[in-house]
Short mmCIF file of C-alpha atoms in Angstrom, two decimals:
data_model
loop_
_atom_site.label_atom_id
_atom_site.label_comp_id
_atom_site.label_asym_id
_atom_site.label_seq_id
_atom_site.Cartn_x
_atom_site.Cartn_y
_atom_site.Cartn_z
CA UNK A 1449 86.68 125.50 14.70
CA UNK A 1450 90.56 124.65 15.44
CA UNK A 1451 92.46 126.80 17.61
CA UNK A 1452 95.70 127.61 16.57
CA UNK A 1453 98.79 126.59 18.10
CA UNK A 1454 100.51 128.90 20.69
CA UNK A 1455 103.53 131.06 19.22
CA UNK A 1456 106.95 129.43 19.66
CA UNK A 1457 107.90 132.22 21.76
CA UNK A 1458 104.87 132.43 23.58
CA UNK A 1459 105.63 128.67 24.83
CA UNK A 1460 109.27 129.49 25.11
CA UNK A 1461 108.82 132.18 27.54
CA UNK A 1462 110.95 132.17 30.84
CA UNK A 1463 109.03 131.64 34.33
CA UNK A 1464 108.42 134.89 36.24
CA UNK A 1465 109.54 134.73 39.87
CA UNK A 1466 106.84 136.02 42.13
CA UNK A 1467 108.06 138.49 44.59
CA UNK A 1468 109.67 137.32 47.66
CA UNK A 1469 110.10 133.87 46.25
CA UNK A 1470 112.94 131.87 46.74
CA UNK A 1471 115.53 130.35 43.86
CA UNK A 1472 115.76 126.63 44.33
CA UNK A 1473 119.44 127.32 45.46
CA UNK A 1474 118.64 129.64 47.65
CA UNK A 1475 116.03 127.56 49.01
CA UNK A 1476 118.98 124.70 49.19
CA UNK A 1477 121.41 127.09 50.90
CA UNK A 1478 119.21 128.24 53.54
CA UNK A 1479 117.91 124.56 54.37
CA UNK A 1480 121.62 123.34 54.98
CA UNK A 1481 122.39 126.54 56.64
CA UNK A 1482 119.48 125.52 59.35
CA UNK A 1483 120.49 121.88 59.50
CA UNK A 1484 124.03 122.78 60.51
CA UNK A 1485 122.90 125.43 63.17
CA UNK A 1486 120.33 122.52 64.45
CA UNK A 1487 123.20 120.09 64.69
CA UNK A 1488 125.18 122.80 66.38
CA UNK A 1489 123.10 123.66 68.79
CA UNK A 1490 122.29 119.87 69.48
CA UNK A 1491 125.52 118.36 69.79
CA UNK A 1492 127.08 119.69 73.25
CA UNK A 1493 122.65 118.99 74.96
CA UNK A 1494 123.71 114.86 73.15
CA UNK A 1495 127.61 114.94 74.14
CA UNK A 1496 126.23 115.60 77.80
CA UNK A 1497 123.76 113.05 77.74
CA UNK A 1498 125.60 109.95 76.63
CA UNK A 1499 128.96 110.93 78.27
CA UNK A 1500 126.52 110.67 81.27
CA UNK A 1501 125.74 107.04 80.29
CA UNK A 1502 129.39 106.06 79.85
CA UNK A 1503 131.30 104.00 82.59
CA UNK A 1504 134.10 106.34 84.09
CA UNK A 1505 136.93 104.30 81.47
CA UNK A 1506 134.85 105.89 78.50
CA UNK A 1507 134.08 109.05 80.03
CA UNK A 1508 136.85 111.48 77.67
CA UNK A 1509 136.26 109.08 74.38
CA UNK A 1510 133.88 108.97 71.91
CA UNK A 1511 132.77 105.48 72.51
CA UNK A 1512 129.11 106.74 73.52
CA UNK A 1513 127.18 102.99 72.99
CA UNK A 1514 130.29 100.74 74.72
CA UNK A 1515 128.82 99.60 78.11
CA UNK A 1516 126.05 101.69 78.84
CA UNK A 1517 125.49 102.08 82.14
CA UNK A 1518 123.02 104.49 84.75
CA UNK A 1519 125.82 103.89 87.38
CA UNK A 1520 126.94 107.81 87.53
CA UNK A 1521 123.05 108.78 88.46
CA UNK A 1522 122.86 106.33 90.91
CA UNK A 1523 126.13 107.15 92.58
CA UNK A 1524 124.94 111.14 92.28
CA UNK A 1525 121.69 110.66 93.68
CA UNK A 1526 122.71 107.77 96.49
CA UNK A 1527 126.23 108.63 97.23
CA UNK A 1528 126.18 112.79 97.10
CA UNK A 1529 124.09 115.19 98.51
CA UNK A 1530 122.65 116.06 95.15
CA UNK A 1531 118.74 115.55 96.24
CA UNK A 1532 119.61 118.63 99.01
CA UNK A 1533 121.53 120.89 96.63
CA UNK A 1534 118.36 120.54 94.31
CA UNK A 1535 116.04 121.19 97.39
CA UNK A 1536 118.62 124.07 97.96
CA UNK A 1537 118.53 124.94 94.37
CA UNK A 1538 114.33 124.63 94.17
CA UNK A 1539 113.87 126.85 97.47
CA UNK A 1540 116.19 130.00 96.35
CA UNK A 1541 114.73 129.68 92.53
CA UNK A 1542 111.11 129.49 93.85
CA UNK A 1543 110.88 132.19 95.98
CA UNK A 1544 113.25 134.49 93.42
CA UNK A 1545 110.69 134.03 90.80
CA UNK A 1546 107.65 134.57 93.53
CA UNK A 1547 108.77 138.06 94.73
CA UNK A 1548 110.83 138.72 91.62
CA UNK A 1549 107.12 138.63 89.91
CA UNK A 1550 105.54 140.65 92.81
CA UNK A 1551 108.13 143.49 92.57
CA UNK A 1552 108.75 143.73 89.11
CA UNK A 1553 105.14 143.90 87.86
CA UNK A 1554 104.33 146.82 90.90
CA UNK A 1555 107.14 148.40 89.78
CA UNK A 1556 106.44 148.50 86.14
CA UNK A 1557 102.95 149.13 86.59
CA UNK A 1558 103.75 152.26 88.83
CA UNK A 1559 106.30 153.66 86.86
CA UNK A 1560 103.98 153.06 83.63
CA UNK A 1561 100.50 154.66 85.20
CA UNK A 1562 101.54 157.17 87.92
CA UNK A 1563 103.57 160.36 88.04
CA UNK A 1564 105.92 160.87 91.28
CA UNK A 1565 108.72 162.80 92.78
CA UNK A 1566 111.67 160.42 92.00
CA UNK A 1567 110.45 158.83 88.94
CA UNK A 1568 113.32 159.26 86.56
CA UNK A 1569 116.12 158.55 88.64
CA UNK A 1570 114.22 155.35 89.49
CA UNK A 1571 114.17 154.36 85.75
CA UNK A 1572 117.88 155.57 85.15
CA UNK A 1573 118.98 153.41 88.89
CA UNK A 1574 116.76 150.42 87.18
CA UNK A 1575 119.01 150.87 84.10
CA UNK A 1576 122.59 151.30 85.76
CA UNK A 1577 121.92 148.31 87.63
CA UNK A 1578 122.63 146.48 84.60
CA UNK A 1579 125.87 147.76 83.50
CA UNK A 1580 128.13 146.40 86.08
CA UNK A 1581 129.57 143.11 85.55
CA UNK A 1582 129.19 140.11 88.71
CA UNK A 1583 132.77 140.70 89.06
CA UNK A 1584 132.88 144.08 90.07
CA UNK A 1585 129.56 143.53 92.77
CA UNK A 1586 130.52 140.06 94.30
CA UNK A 1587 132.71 141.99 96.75
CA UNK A 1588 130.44 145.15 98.33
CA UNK A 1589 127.57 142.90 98.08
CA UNK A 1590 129.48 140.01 100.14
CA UNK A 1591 130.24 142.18 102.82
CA UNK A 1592 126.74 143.63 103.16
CA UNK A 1593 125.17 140.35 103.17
CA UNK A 1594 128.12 139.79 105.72
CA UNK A 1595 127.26 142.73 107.87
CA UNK A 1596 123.54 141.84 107.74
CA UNK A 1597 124.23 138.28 108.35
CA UNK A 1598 122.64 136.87 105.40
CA UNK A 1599 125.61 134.90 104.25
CA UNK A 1600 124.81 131.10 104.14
CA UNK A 1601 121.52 131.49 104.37
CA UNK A 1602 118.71 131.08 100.94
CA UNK A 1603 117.76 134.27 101.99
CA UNK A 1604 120.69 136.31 101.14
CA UNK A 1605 120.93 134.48 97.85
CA UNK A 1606 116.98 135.24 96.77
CA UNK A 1607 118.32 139.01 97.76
CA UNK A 1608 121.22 139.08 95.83
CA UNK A 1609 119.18 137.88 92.49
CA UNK A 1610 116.54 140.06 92.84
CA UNK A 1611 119.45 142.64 92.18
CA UNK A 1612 120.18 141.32 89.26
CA UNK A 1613 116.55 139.85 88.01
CA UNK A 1614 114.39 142.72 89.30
CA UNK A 1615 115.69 145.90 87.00
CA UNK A 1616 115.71 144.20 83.55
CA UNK A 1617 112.38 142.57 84.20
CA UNK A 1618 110.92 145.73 85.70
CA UNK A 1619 112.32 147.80 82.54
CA UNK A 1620 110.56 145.08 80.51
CA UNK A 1621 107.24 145.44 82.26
CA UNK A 1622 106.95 148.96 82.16
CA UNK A 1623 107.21 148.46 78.02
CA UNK A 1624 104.45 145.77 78.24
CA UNK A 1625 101.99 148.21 80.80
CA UNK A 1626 102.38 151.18 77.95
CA UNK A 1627 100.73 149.09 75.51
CA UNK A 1628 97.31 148.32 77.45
CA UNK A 1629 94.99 151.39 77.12
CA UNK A 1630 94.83 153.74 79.85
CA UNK A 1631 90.47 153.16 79.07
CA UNK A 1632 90.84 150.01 81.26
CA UNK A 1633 92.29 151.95 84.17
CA UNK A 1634 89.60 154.76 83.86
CA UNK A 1635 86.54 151.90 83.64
CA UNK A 1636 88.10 150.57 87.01
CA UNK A 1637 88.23 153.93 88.69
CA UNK A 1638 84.58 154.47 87.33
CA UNK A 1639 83.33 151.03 88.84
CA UNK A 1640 84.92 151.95 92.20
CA UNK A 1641 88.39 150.21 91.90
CA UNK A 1642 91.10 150.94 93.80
CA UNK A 1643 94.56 151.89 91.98
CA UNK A 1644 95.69 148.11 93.54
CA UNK A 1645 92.10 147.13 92.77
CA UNK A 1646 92.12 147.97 88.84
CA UNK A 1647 95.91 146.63 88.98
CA UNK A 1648 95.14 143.15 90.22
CA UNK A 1649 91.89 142.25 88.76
CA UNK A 1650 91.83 144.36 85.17
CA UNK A 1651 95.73 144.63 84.53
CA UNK A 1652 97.48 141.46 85.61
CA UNK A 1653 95.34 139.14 83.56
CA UNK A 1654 95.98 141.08 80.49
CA UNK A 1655 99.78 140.90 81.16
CA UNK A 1656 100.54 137.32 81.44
CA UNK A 1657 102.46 137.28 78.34
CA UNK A 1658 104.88 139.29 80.78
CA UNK A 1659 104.47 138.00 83.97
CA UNK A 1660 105.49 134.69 81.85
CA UNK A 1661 108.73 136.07 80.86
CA UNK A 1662 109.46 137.77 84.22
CA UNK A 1663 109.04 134.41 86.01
CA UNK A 1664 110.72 132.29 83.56
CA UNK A 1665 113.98 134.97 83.26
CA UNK A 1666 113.75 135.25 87.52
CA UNK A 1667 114.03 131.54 87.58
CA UNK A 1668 116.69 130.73 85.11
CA UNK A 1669 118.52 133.62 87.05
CA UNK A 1670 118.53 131.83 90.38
CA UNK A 1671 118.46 128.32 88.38
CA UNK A 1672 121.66 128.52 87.02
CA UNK A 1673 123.99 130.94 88.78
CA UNK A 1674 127.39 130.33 90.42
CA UNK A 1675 129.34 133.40 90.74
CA UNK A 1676 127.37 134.15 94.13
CA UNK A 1677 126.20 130.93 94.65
CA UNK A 1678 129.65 129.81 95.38
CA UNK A 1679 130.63 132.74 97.08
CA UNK A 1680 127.95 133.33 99.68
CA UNK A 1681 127.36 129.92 100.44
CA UNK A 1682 129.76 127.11 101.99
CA UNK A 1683 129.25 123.78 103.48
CA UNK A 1684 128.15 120.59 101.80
CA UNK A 1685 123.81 121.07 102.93
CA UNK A 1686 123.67 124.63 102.26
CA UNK A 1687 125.20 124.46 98.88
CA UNK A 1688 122.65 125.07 95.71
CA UNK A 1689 123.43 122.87 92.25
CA UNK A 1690 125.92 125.73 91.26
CA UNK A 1691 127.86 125.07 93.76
CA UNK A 1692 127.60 121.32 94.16
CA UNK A 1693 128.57 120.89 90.84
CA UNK A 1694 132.03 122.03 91.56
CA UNK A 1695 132.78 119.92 94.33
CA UNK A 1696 133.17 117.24 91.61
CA UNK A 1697 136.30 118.75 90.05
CA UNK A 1698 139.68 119.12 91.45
CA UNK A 1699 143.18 120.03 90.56
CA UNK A 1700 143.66 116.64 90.15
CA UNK A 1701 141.27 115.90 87.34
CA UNK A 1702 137.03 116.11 87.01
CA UNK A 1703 134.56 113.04 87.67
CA UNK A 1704 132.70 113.51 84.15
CA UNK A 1705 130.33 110.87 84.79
CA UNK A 1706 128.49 112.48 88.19
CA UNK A 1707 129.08 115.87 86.75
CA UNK A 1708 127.31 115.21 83.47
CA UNK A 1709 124.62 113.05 85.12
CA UNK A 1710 124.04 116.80 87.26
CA UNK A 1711 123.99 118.63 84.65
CA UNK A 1712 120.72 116.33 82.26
CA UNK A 1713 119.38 116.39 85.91
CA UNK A 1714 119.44 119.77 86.34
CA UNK A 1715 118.47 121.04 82.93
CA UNK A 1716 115.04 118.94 83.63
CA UNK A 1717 113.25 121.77 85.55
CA UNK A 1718 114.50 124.46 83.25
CA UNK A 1719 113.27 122.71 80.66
CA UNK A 1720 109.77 122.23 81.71
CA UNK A 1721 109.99 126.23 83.09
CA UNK A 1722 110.24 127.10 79.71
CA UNK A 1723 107.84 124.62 77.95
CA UNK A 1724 105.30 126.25 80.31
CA UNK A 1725 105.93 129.74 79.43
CA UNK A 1726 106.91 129.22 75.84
CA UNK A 1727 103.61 130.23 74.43
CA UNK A 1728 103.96 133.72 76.16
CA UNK A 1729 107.80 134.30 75.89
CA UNK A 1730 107.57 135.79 71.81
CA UNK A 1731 104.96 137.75 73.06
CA UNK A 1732 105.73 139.36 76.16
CA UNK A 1733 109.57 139.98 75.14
CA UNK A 1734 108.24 141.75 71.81
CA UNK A 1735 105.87 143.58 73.64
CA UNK A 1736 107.89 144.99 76.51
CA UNK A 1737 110.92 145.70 73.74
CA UNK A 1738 108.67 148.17 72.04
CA UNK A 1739 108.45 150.80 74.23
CA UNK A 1740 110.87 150.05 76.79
#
């Protein structure tokens, strides 16, 4: 037995779009919208780069393959005191990120679990904190690190961004503590944990996701600042990359070539900060946004 041949219009009939799915020009559109933000977001991170390989002659043109040359990181690291404003740079940043972790995860923890006389104008101070702009705190703060004699010293700078690290990362904690069940503190109480106890061995190992983006946003903090930097410390050795990097622009002009060489150098460690914590940084940001 034959089977009859389909209906013209039955063969004719249009394709049904599933739900969600994209038109083949909208799929087009949204590809070459990517590929343009890509190249955005690439092209100053390659500018930097090869002007950095360009002999001082080449250094405003776009000739970025005409004599190729590693002189500016050998002057930088041979001729400047680069290697001590990245010791500088690695000292301040270390220990930021250290206590910065420390505090903020106590903090959040506390103001998370435990009930206390004081607790919402903490939370409100932790929020103010944030609203005022470097420019308006570079002063009072420079004359109490003045008074205290902390200017010029690493430890006046670790102080001064733990002011600005410590409230948005304790904030952030304190959304990532709601979301582990209180169950885990009551099974530590019932095994004969301390409140610190239950905190350091049951809590902190469930919040690395956190503790990952509280490190890596204490570090980039100290990494990269130069308001303060530049304010509260003077003199070629105590200097931090912030504020070494300036010393290589004048009024007469900028050296391009050491300054860009600096700047690949110095985007190495923040690089590999966040390569570390990459896997947690989705996660912990998410998690501490949703009840912040």
């Amino acid at each position: 037995m034959t089977t009859a041949p389909a209906p013209a219009a039955r063969r004719s009939a249009p394709k049904v779009r599933l739900r969600g799915e994209r038109s083949p020009l909208a799929s087009t559109a949204l590809h070459l919208t990517l590929i343009v933000a890509s190249v955005i977001a690439v092209f100053p991170v390659l500018w930097v780069l090869l002007t950095s390989l360009k002999p001082a002659k080449f250094a405003t043109t776009t000739s970025f393959f005409k004599e190729t040359t590693f002189e500016n990181y050998t002057h930088l690291l041979q001729d400047t005191k680069f290697l001590t404003w990245f010791g500088n740079s690695v000292v301040v940043a270390g220990l930021t990120t250290l206590v910065g972790v420390i505090v903020s995860a106590s903090t959040g923890y506390a103001v998370s679990r435990f009930r206390f006389p004081g607790k919402r104008g903490l939370m409100w101070t932790l929020l103010i904190t944030q609203m005022f702009p470097v420019a308006v705190l570079i002063v009072p703060i420079y004359n109490i690190m003045a008074t205290m004699g902390l200017l010029n010293q690493p430890s006046g700078l670790v102080i001064t961004y733990l002011t600005i690290s410590v409230p948005f990362c304790a904030w952030m904690m304190k959304g990532f503590f709601d979301t582990i069940p209180r169950e885990i503190d009551e099974s530590g109480q019932v095994d004969g944990l301390t409140p610190f106890g239950t905190f350091w061995r049951l809590i902190l190992p469930l919040a690395k996701p956190g503790l990952a983006v509280t490190a890596f946003y204490s570090f980039i903090t100290a990494w990269g600042e130069v308001a303060y930097a530049s304010a509260f410390m003077v003199g070629e050795d105590n200097l931090t990359l912030a504020g070494g990097l300036q010393l290589f622009v004048n009024r007469y002009g900028a050296q391009w070539g050491p300054m860009t060489a600096a700047s690949v150098l110095i985007a190495i460690p923040a690089a590999l900060v966040f390569l570390f914590a990459q896997k947690h940084l989705v996660t912990g940001m998410s998690a501490g946004a949703v009840k912040g």
